[in-house]
Amino acid sequence: MDELDFLPATLDALTRQDTRFPVEVYACVNQPDNYWDFPSKEPICLHNQQLLAYLHNYAFLTLHVLDYASRGCGWQGKKHGVGFARKVLFERILADANPDDIIVSLDADTYVKPYYLQSLAENFAANPAMTAIAVPYYHEVNLSDELQSRAMLRYELYMRNYAVNLLKISSPYGFTALGSAIAMRVSALRKIGNITPLQSGEDFYLVQKFCKMGGLSLFNTECVYPAGRYSDRVPFGTGPAMKQGAEGVWDSYPIYHHRIFEPVQDAYNRLRELYENRIFLTDNDFLLFLQKDTGKQDIWEDIRRNVSDFDHFVKAFHQKADGLRILQYARYKHKQHNINEEVTINDNLRLWISERLPSWFTSNRSLAAYSVEQLDALRNLLFEVEQQLRLKYH
């Protein structure tokens, strides 16, 4: 939607792919149909029509264009947004594709290097049990635009800090879900029943489905490079976070202290005790959080009765204590303890990369006090840590 200024560059990157496999590209140009009735939305409508004309004349790829933007073709009622765009794209691909084909999800403003598609194909070929990949990402920033770069880097530091915290405790949900950084087997997407067409966060729930099914990988030799730009087209995610962040508002995207995740790790470590002793561990804060709203004394008893062995109990535990619940717990504990950002950044980075911290990193500075170049350097350090952890759990 309204991607006339960005999609041509993404398509150009796809034409330069160095791969021995055939590639077909599906693009969904979309908007709510009632945009045609509002003068304020006229520029989006006109840009979408220009983009459709551009795509229909594009001769460098096998390109399938889905028109959900022309008058009478757009989204109706509450069924609109990025989730529905991905859903109709996937439905069309599933109708055309073979079970062993690979679907690569991108956004319209995503850059990929020439070996990207080949790297994914080789990754899936080398790992037959792999169902999907939450692909490593790296946002490009324009350091000459300080406000936008600062917002982008702060948001990426939030995401990387959260992922590293989960990976450090060996959580199965240590992924970062970006719609522009997901690849999956056609057979796997069919098995989970396609994507849930939410207006935001649809990528998170899709990756979590793959995680629960099994076979999700977090590593690939090539990254994707999403654009970092302001947007208010979705309730939450990169664009809205950057927009809020540029105004100094980061309440929804805090830097979580590593100690918040210690009860989660403790629960993982004590699953055999929870299973074999048939007790409820009242000294574990994460488990207490999970059972709070159930009204049951022991939420694990039903699971114990319905599994045949410990391995199945562990799988059932992680189905309930999933990525969403961990995130909810982290938010709850962060608000409860209100650990300031200066302490969190200092404690986390000194725990993870103390020997590599630059001399200008100090223990009493918030992220807002660092220059854009310094934020970029911290981002790069966390990127390296995360990549090493992703590879470890590949």
PDB file of N, CA, C and O in Angstrom, residues 29 36 46 56 60 116-117 130-131 160 169 190 204 222 257 267 276 305 308-309 319 323 331-332 343 353 382 394:
ATOM      1  N   VAL A  29      -1.050  -5.399  -4.167  1.00  0.00           N
ATOM      2  CA  VAL A  29      -1.260  -3.959  -4.015  1.00  0.00           C
ATOM      3  C   VAL A  29      -2.641  -3.777  -3.403  1.00  0.00           C
ATOM      4  O   VAL A  29      -3.632  -4.236  -3.963  1.00  0.00           O
ATOM      5  N   TRP A  36     -11.379   5.362  -1.607  1.00  0.00           N
ATOM      6  CA  TRP A  36     -11.794   6.115  -2.787  1.00  0.00           C
ATOM      7  C   TRP A  36     -12.801   7.213  -2.428  1.00  0.00           C
ATOM      8  O   TRP A  36     -13.000   8.143  -3.220  1.00  0.00           O
ATOM      9  N   LEU A  46      -4.123   6.984  -5.854  1.00  0.00           N
ATOM     10  CA  LEU A  46      -3.443   7.276  -7.116  1.00  0.00           C
ATOM     11  C   LEU A  46      -2.081   6.593  -7.178  1.00  0.00           C
ATOM     12  O   LEU A  46      -1.697   6.055  -8.233  1.00  0.00           O
ATOM     13  N   HIS A  56       2.295  -4.165 -13.992  1.00  0.00           N
ATOM     14  CA  HIS A  56       1.742  -4.851 -15.169  1.00  0.00           C
ATOM     15  C   HIS A  56       2.663  -4.735 -16.373  1.00  0.00           C
ATOM     16  O   HIS A  56       2.571  -5.535 -17.316  1.00  0.00           O
ATOM     17  N   PHE A  60      10.924  -8.142 -16.062  1.00  0.00           N
ATOM     18  CA  PHE A  60      12.181  -8.770 -15.668  1.00  0.00           C
ATOM     19  C   PHE A  60      12.017  -9.959 -14.731  1.00  0.00           C
ATOM     20  O   PHE A  60      12.987 -10.619 -14.393  1.00  0.00           O
ATOM     21  N   TYR A 116      20.734 -14.143  -1.607  1.00  0.00           N
ATOM     22  CA  TYR A 116      19.754 -14.388  -0.548  1.00  0.00           C
ATOM     23  C   TYR A 116      18.866 -15.597  -0.843  1.00  0.00           C
ATOM     24  O   TYR A 116      18.760 -16.529  -0.021  1.00  0.00           O
ATOM     25  N   LEU A 117      18.212 -15.617  -1.985  1.00  0.00           N
ATOM     26  CA  LEU A 117      17.279 -16.719  -2.277  1.00  0.00           C
ATOM     27  C   LEU A 117      18.013 -18.057  -2.383  1.00  0.00           C
ATOM     28  O   LEU A 117      17.515 -19.084  -1.913  1.00  0.00           O
ATOM     29  N   MET A 130      13.522 -28.965   8.654  1.00  0.00           N
ATOM     30  CA  MET A 130      13.231 -27.547   8.836  1.00  0.00           C
ATOM     31  C   MET A 130      11.909 -27.190   8.172  1.00  0.00           C
ATOM     32  O   MET A 130      11.685 -27.501   7.006  1.00  0.00           O
ATOM     33  N   THR A 131      11.037 -26.523   8.920  1.00  0.00           N
ATOM     34  CA  THR A 131       9.740 -26.110   8.374  1.00  0.00           C
ATOM     35  C   THR A 131       9.745 -24.648   7.946  1.00  0.00           C
ATOM     36  O   THR A 131       9.079 -24.271   6.983  1.00  0.00           O
ATOM     37  N   ARG A 160      16.742  -6.764  19.677  1.00  0.00           N
ATOM     38  CA  ARG A 160      17.897  -7.653  19.860  1.00  0.00           C
ATOM     39  C   ARG A 160      18.109  -7.980  21.336  1.00  0.00           C
ATOM     40  O   ARG A 160      18.465  -9.113  21.678  1.00  0.00           O
ATOM     41  N   ILE A 169      18.613 -18.145  27.668  1.00  0.00           N
ATOM     42  CA  ILE A 169      17.996 -19.125  28.559  1.00  0.00           C
ATOM     43  C   ILE A 169      17.504 -20.344  27.780  1.00  0.00           C
ATOM     44  O   ILE A 169      16.769 -21.171  28.311  1.00  0.00           O
ATOM     45  N   ARG A 190       0.733 -25.044   4.696  1.00  0.00           N
ATOM     46  CA  ARG A 190      -0.552 -25.743   4.563  1.00  0.00           C
ATOM     47  C   ARG A 190      -0.912 -26.448   5.872  1.00  0.00           C
ATOM     48  O   ARG A 190      -2.072 -26.447   6.293  1.00  0.00           O
ATOM     49  N   PHE A 204       4.339 -12.354  13.993  1.00  0.00           N
ATOM     50  CA  PHE A 204       4.683 -13.013  15.256  1.00  0.00           C
ATOM     51  C   PHE A 204       3.892 -14.309  15.423  1.00  0.00           C
ATOM     52  O   PHE A 204       4.464 -15.363  15.749  1.00  0.00           O
ATOM     53  N   GLU A 222      22.628 -15.590   4.946  1.00  0.00           N
ATOM     54  CA  GLU A 222      22.336 -14.252   4.419  1.00  0.00           C
ATOM     55  C   GLU A 222      21.210 -13.616   5.227  1.00  0.00           C
ATOM     56  O   GLU A 222      20.271 -14.288   5.658  1.00  0.00           O
ATOM     57  N   HIS A 257      15.638  -6.140  31.539  1.00  0.00           N
ATOM     58  CA  HIS A 257      16.788  -6.611  32.296  1.00  0.00           C
ATOM     59  C   HIS A 257      16.865  -8.136  32.241  1.00  0.00           C
ATOM     60  O   HIS A 257      15.848  -8.820  32.268  1.00  0.00           O
ATOM     61  N   ALA A 267      12.065 -22.281  35.527  1.00  0.00           N
ATOM     62  CA  ALA A 267      10.947 -23.173  35.196  1.00  0.00           C
ATOM     63  C   ALA A 267      11.389 -24.235  34.191  1.00  0.00           C
ATOM     64  O   ALA A 267      11.051 -25.426  34.337  1.00  0.00           O
ATOM     65  N   GLU A 276       7.500 -35.201  37.466  1.00  0.00           N
ATOM     66  CA  GLU A 276       7.633 -36.444  38.225  1.00  0.00           C
ATOM     67  C   GLU A 276       7.086 -36.348  39.641  1.00  0.00           C
ATOM     68  O   GLU A 276       6.508 -37.298  40.155  1.00  0.00           O
ATOM     69  N   ARG A 305      -1.817 -35.813  33.213  1.00  0.00           N
ATOM     70  CA  ARG A 305      -2.728 -36.942  33.001  1.00  0.00           C
ATOM     71  C   ARG A 305      -2.853 -37.323  31.529  1.00  0.00           C
ATOM     72  O   ARG A 305      -3.197 -38.468  31.212  1.00  0.00           O
ATOM     73  N   SER A 308       2.027 -39.195  27.739  1.00  0.00           N
ATOM     74  CA  SER A 308       2.529 -40.551  27.992  1.00  0.00           C
ATOM     75  C   SER A 308       3.901 -40.571  28.634  1.00  0.00           C
ATOM     76  O   SER A 308       4.293 -41.573  29.241  1.00  0.00           O
ATOM     77  N   ASP A 309       4.659 -39.473  28.492  1.00  0.00           N
ATOM     78  CA  ASP A 309       6.010 -39.460  29.055  1.00  0.00           C
ATOM     79  C   ASP A 309       6.483 -38.021  29.248  1.00  0.00           C
ATOM     80  O   ASP A 309       5.770 -37.061  28.914  1.00  0.00           O
ATOM     81  N   GLN A 319       3.837 -25.426  24.749  1.00  0.00           N
ATOM     82  CA  GLN A 319       2.654 -24.992  24.016  1.00  0.00           C
ATOM     83  C   GLN A 319       1.876 -23.961  24.825  1.00  0.00           C
ATOM     84  O   GLN A 319       1.315 -23.007  24.281  1.00  0.00           O
ATOM     85  N   GLY A 323       5.555 -17.998  23.386  1.00  0.00           N
ATOM     86  CA  GLY A 323       6.227 -16.719  23.219  1.00  0.00           C
ATOM     87  C   GLY A 323       5.394 -15.537  23.659  1.00  0.00           C
ATOM     88  O   GLY A 323       5.914 -14.561  24.209  1.00  0.00           O
ATOM     89  N   ARG A 331       6.755  -7.959  30.287  1.00  0.00           N
ATOM     90  CA  ARG A 331       6.157  -6.628  30.438  1.00  0.00           C
ATOM     91  C   ARG A 331       5.667  -6.409  31.873  1.00  0.00           C
ATOM     92  O   ARG A 331       5.865  -5.333  32.456  1.00  0.00           O
ATOM     93  N   TYR A 332       5.022  -7.425  32.422  1.00  0.00           N
ATOM     94  CA  TYR A 332       4.503  -7.358  33.783  1.00  0.00           C
ATOM     95  C   TYR A 332       5.635  -7.131  34.785  1.00  0.00           C
ATOM     96  O   TYR A 332       5.551  -6.251  35.654  1.00  0.00           O
ATOM     97  N   VAL A 343      20.638   1.242  34.151  1.00  0.00           N
ATOM     98  CA  VAL A 343      21.052   0.031  34.860  1.00  0.00           C
ATOM     99  C   VAL A 343      20.925  -1.192  33.955  1.00  0.00           C
ATOM    100  O   VAL A 343      21.826  -2.043  33.898  1.00  0.00           O
ATOM    101  N   ILE A 353      28.873  -9.037  26.758  1.00  0.00           N
ATOM    102  CA  ILE A 353      30.004  -8.671  25.887  1.00  0.00           C
ATOM    103  C   ILE A 353      30.975  -7.742  26.605  1.00  0.00           C
ATOM    104  O   ILE A 353      31.505  -6.799  26.000  1.00  0.00           O
ATOM    105  N   LEU A 382      25.509  -6.247  19.496  1.00  0.00           N
ATOM    106  CA  LEU A 382      24.399  -7.148  19.826  1.00  0.00           C
ATOM    107  C   LEU A 382      24.020  -8.026  18.639  1.00  0.00           C
ATOM    108  O   LEU A 382      23.625  -9.184  18.818  1.00  0.00           O
ATOM    109  N   HIS A 394      20.691 -23.493  15.730  1.00  0.00           N
ATOM    110  CA  HIS A 394      20.256 -23.764  14.364  1.00  0.00           C
ATOM    111  C   HIS A 394      19.828 -25.221  14.214  1.00  0.00           C
ATOM    112  O   HIS A 394      20.535 -26.121  14.642  1.00  0.00           O
TER     113      HIS A 394
END
